[in-house]
Coordinates of C-alpha atoms in Angstrom, one line a residue:
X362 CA 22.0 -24.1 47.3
X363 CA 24.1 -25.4 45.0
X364 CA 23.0 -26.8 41.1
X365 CA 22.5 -30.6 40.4
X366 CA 24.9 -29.6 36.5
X367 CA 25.0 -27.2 34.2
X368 CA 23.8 -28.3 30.7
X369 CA 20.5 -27.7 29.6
X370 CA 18.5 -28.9 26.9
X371 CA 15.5 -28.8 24.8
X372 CA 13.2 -30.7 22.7
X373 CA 11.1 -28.6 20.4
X374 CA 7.8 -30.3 18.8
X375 CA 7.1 -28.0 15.3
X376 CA 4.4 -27.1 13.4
X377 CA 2.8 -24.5 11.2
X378 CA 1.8 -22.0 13.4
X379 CA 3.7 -22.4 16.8
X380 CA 6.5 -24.4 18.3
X381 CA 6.3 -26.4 21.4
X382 CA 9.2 -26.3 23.7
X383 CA 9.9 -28.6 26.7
X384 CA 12.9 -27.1 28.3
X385 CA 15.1 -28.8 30.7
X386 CA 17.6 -27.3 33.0
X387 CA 19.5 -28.1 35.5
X388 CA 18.1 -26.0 38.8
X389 CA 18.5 -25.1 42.1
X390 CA 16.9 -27.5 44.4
X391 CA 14.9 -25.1 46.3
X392 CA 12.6 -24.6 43.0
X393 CA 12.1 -28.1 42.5
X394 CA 9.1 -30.6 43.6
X395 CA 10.5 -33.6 45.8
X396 CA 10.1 -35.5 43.2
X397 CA 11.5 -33.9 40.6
X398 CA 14.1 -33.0 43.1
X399 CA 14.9 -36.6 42.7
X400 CA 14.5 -37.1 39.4
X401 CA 17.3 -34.1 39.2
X402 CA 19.7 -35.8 41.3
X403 CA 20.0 -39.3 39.8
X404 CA 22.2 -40.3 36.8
X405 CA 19.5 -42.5 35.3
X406 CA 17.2 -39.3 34.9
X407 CA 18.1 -38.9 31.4
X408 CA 17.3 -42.1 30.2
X409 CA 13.8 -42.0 32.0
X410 CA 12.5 -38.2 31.0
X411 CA 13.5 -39.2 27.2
X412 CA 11.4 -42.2 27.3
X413 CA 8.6 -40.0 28.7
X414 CA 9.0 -37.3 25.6
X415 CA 9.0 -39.9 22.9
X416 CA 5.5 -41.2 24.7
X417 CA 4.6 -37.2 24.3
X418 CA 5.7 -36.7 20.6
X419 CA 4.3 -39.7 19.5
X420 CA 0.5 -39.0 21.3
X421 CA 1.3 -35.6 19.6
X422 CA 2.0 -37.0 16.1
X423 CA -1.4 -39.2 16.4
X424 CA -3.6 -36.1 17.2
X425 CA -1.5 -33.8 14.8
X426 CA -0.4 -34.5 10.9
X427 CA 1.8 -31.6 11.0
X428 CA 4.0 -32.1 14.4
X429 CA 7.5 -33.3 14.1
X430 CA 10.5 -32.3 16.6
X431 CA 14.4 -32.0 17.1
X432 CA 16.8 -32.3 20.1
X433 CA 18.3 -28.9 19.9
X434 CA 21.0 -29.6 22.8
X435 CA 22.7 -32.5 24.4
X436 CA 21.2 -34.3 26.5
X437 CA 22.2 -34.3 30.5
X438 CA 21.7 -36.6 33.5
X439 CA 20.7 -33.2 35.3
X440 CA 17.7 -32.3 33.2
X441 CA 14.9 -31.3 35.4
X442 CA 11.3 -32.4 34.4
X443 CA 9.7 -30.7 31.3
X444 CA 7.5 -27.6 31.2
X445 CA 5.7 -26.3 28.4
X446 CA 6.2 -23.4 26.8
X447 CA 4.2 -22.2 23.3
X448 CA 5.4 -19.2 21.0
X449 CA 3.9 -17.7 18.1
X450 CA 6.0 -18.0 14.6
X451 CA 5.0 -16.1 12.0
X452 CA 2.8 -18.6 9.7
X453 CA 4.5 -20.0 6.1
X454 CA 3.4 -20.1 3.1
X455 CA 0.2 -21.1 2.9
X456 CA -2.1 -21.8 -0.3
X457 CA -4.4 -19.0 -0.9
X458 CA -8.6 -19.6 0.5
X459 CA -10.7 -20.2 -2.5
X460 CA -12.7 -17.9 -3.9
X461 CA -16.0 -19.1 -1.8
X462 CA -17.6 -17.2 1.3
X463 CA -17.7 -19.3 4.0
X464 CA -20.4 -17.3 6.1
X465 CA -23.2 -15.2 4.4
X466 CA -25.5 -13.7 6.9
X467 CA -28.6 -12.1 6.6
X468 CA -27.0 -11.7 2.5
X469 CA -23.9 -10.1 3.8
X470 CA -20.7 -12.6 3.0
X471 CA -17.8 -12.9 5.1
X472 CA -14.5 -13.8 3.3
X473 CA -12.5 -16.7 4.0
X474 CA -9.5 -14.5 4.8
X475 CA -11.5 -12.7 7.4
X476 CA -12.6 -15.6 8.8
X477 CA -9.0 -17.2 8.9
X478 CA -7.4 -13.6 10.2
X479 CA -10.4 -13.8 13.4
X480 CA -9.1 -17.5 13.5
X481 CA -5.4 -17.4 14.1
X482 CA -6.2 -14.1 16.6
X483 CA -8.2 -16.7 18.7
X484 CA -5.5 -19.5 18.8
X485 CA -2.6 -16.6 18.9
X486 CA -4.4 -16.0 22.4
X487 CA -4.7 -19.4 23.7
X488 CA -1.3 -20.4 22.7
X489 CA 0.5 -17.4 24.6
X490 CA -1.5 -18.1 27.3
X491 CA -0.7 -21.6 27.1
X492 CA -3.8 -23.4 26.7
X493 CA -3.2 -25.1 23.5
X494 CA -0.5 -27.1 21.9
X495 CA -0.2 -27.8 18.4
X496 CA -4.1 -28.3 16.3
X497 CA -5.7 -30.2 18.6
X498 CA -7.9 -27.2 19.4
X499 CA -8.4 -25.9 15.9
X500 CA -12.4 -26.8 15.1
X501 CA -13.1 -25.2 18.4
X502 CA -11.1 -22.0 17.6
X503 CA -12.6 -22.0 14.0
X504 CA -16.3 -22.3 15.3
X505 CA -15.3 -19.0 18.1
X506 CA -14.0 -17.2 15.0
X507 CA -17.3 -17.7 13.0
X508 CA -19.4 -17.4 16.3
X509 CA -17.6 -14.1 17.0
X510 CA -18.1 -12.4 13.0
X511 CA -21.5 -13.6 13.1
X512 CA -22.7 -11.8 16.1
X513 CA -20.8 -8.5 15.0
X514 CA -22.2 -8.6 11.3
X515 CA -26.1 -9.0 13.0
X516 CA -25.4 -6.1 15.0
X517 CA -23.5 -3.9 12.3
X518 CA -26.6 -4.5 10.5
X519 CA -29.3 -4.0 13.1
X520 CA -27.3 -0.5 13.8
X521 CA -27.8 0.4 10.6
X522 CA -31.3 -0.2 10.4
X523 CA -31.9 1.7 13.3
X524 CA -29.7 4.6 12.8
X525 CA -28.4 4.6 9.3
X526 CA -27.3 7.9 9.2
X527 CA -24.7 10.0 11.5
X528 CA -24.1 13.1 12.1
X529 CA -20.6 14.0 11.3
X530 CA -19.9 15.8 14.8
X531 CA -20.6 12.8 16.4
X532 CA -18.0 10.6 14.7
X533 CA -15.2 13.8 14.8
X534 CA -15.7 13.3 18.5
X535 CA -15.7 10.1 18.9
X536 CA -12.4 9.7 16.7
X537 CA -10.8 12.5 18.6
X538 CA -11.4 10.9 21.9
X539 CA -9.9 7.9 20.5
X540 CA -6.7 9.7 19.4
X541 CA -6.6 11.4 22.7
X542 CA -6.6 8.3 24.5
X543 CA -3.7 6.8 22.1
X544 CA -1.6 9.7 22.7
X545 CA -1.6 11.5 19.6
X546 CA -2.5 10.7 15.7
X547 CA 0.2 9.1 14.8
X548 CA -0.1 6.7 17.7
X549 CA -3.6 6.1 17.5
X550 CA -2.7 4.9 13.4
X551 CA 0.3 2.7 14.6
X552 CA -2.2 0.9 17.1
X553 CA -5.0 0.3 14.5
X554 CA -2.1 -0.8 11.6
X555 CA -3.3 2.0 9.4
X556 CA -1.9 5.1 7.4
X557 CA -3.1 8.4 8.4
X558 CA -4.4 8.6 4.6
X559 CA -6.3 6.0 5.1
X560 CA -8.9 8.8 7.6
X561 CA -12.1 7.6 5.5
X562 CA -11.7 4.2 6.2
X563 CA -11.6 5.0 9.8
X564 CA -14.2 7.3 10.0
X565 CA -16.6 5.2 8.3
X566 CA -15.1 2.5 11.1
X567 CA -15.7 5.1 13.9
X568 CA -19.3 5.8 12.5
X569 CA -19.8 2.0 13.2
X570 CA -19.2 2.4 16.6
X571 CA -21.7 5.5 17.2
X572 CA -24.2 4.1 15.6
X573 CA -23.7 1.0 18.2
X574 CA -23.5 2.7 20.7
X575 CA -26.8 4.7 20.2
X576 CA -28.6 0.8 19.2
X577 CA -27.1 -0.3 22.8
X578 CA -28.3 2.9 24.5
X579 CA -31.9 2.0 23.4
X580 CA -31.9 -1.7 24.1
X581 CA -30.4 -0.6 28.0
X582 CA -33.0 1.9 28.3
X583 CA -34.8 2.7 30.6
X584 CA -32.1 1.2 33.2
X585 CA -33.5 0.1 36.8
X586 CA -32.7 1.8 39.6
X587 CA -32.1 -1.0 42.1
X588 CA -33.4 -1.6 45.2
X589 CA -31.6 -1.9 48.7
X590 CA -32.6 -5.3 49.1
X591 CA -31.7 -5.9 45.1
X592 CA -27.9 -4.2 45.8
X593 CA -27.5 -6.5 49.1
X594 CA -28.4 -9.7 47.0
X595 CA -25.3 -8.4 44.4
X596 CA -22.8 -7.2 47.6
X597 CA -23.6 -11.3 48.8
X598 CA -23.6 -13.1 45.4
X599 CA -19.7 -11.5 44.4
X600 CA -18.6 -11.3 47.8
X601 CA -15.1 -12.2 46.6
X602 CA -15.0 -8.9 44.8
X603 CA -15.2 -6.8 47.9
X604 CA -12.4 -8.9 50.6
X605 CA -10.0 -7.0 52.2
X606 CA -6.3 -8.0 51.0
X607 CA -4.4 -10.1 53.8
X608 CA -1.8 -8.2 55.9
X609 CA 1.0 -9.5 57.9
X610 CA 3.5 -7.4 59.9
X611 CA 6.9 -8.8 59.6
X612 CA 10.7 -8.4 61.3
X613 CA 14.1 -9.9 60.2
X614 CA 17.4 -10.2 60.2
X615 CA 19.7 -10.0 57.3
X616 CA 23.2 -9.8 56.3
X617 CA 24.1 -8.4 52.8
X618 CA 26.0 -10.2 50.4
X619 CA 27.4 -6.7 49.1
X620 CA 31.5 -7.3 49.8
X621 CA 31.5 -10.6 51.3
X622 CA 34.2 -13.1 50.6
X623 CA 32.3 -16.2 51.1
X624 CA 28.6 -16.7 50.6
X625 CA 28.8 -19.8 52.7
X626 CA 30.2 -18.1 55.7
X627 CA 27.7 -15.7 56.1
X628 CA 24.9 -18.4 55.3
X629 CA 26.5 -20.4 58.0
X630 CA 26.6 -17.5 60.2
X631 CA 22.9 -16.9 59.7
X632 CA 21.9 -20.8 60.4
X633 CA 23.5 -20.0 64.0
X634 CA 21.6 -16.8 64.6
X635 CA 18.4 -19.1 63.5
X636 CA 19.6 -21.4 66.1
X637 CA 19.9 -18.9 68.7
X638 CA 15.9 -17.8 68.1
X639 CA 14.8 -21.1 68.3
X640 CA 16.2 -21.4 71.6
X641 CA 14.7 -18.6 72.8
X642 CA 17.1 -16.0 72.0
X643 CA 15.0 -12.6 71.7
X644 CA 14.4 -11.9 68.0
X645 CA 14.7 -7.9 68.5
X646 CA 18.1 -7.7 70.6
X647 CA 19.7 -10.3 68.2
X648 CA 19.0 -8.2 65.3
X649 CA 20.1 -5.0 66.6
X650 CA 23.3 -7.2 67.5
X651 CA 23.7 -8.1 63.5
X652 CA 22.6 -5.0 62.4
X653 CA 24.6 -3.3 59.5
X654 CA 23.5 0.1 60.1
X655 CA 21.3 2.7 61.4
X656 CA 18.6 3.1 58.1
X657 CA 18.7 -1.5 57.7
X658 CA 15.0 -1.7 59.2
X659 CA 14.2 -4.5 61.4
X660 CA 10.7 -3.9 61.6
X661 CA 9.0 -4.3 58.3
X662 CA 5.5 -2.7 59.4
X663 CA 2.1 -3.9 58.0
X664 CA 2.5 -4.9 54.1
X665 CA 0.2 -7.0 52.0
X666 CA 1.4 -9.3 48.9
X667 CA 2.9 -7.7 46.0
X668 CA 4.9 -4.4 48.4
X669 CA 7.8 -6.5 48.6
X670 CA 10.2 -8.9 46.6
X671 CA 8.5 -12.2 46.1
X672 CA 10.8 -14.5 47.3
X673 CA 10.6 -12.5 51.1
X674 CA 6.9 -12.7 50.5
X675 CA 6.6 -16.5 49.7
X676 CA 8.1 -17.3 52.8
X677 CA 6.6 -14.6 55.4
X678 CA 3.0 -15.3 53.8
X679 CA 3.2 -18.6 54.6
X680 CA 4.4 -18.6 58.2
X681 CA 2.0 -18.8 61.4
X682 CA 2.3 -15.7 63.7
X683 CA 5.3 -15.9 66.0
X684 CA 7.2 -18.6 64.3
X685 CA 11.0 -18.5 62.4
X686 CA 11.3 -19.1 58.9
X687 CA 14.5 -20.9 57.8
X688 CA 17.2 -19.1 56.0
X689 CA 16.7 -17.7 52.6
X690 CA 18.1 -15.5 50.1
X691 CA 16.6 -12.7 48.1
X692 CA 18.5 -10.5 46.1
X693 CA 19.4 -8.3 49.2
X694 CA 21.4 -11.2 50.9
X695 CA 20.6 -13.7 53.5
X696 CA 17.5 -13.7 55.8
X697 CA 15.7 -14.6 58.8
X698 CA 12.5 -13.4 59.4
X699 CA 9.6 -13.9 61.8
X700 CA 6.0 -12.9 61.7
X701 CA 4.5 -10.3 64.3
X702 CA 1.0 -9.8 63.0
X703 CA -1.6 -11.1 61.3
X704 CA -4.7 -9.4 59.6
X705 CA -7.1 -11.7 57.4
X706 CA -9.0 -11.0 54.7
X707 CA -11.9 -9.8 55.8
X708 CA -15.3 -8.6 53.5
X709 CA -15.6 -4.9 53.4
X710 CA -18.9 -3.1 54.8
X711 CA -21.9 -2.9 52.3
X712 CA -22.0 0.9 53.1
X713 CA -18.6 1.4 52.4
X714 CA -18.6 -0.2 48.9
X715 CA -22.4 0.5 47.7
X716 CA -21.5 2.6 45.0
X717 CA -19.3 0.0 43.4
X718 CA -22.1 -2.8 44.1
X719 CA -24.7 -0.6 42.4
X720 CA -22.4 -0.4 39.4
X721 CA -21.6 -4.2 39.3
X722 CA -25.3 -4.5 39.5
X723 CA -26.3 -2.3 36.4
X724 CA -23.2 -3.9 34.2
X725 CA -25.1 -6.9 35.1
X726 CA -28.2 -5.8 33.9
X727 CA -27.0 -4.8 30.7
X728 CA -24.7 -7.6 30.1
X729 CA -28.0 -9.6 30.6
X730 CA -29.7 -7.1 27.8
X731 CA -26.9 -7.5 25.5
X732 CA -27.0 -11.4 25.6
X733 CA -30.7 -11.7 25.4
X734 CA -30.7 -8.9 22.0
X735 CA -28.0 -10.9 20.6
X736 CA -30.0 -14.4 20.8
X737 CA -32.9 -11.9 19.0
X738 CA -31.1 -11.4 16.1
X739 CA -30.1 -14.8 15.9
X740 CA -32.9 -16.4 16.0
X741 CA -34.2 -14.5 13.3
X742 CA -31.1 -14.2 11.2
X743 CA -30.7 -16.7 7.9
X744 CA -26.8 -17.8 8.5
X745 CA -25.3 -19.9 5.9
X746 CA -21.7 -21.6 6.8
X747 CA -21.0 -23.3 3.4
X748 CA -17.4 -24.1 5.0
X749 CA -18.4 -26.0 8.2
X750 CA -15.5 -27.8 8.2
X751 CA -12.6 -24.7 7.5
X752 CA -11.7 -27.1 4.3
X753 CA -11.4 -23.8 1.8
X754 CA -8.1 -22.8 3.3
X755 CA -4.6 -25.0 3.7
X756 CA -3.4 -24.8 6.9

């Protein structure tokens, strides 16, 4: 499989808090589309994926003040189609929020700079996940963050209420399980960006948390204990949950690459023991016949996705039982393989997976709890956004 060029290039599209790449590169045609295959292969592509860019940056620049871009490398005749890629730059200099509180709930006030901080977490998500480009996505984001600080201030306060006290014990052992599970102090103060002086700040965090967890205890209680017919309707409703994973059983034949003067020989070589299967040629005596040495298996077993390299895997998984995949490469050398086996997914027995049902049905029950003591509080909660718009801080 040989490459259409070698330059690369890329256009990057700029703005205050992330850059958006499209990278081209010239590629293998075995990891191209037909079409972009073709694209890949003509001297006019150039020409053609610019055009379709400048269409991108200037749809970009209506929706966005901020965007602008550069050509970092030369362009090529070889440059496969664009794909998208979003990063996370640490944010300029930005003017300071003004001195207003955006939120003030129940009398409490929420900062602009908490607001902001909750803000750029959101989008910092979205954009390494990349779901977002640029600002296009920002009063959405904005509205999450103030959504998100609302419903924890009504429940800070509602713990409070309840239990405004706690007993010292209780937050030592809650902080020590949290350490524990860090691996150690000063790992536990590296996650949570604090200095270990800092203990009363925590604490008084940590002392949040029990008093949350006793308010959530009592808005659970008492929890059901759920019928058999009421655990069946769960098993059938997240069915998905509770498949079996695929399985295929798998033989090949492979010659390594390790020592071998020309690649193209043994591929060639390899195409003729593919010919000789497809005319009927018995798979296993042929591959005892190329067989390298005694511990090479031929044989694979029973393996489900993810046991073996990916590119062996994208192939076999996609074959019928009995027939002969082409030949392809993984990092082992060439291949030839054939499928023996076939198990589907299949759902697993209600019996065998009650426990799990039960606890996907109580999680259930209490996510249902949660939501409808959260739309409680808000409901009766006096919110003031004096800031709908986000206008208090530059971005």
């Amino acid at each position: 499989m040989g490459r259409s060029g070698s330059s690369t290039g890329m256009i990057c599209a700029v703005s205050p808090w992330a850059y958006i790449c499209w990278e081209f590169g010239a590629t293998g045609m075995a990891r191209t589309t037909p079409w972009s295959a073709q694209l890949a292969s003509s001297p006019a592509a150039a020409p053609v994926i610019k055009r379709w860019i400048n269409l991108i940056i200037v749809k970009k620049r209506q929706t966005c003040p901020q965007f602008s871009c550069r050509t970092i490398r030369p362009w090529h005749a070889a440059f496969r189609p664009p794909r998208l890629y979003c990063q996370t730059l640490r944010p300029p200099p930005r003017a300071p929020c003004s001195p207003n509180m955006a939120l003030i709930i129940n009398g409490e006030q929420i900062d602009d700079e908490i607001i902001e901080a909750e803000f750029r977490h959101i989008k910092g998500h979205y954009e390494r996940t990349l779901q977002v480009a640029c600002c296009e996505r920002d009063p959405e984001f904005r509205g999450i963050a103030k959504d998100n600080l609302t419903s924890r201030a009504l429940l800070g306060q509602e713990s409070r209420r309840r239990h405004p006290e706690v007993s010292e014990a209780d937050v030592t052992a809650r902080l020590t399980k949290l350490i524990d599970e860090a691996g150690g102090e000063t790992q536990f103060y590296m996650n949570i960006g604090m200095p270990v002086k800092d203990e009363a700040i925590v604490r008084e965090n940590v002392a949040g948390g029990v008093r949350l967890d006793k308010t959530l205890q009592e808005i659970y209680a008492p929890e059901p204990e759920p019928t058999e017919a009421e655990l069946r309707a769960c098993y059938e409703a997240n069915l998905k949950h509770y498949m079996t994973d695929e399985e295929i059983q798998a033989s090949h034949i492979t010659k390594s690459l390790q020592g071998a003067t020309s690649r193209q020989e043994i591929y060639h070589s390899m195409r003729d023991v593919r010919a000789q299967l497809l005319a009927g040629a018995d798979f296993a005596k042929l591959a005892e016949e190329h067989r390298s040495g005694e511990q090479q298996q031929i044989d694979l077993g029973w393996f489900k996705r993810g046991e073996f390299m990916e590119e062996f895997e994208t192939i076999a998984f996609s074959m019928g039982e009995g027939e002969i995949s082409p030949v392809f490469t993984t990092q082992l050398g060439f291949h030839v393989c054939t499928v023996t086996g076939r198990r589907p997914s299949v759902a697993r027995p209600f019996d065998e997976v009650k426990d799990d049902v039960k606890s996907r049905f109580l999680e259930e029950y209490r996510d249902r709890k949660f939501n409808a003591f959260l739309e409680e509080l808000k409901a009766t909660a006096k919110v003031e956004d004096t800031d709908p718009e986000g206008a208090n801080c530059e971005h």
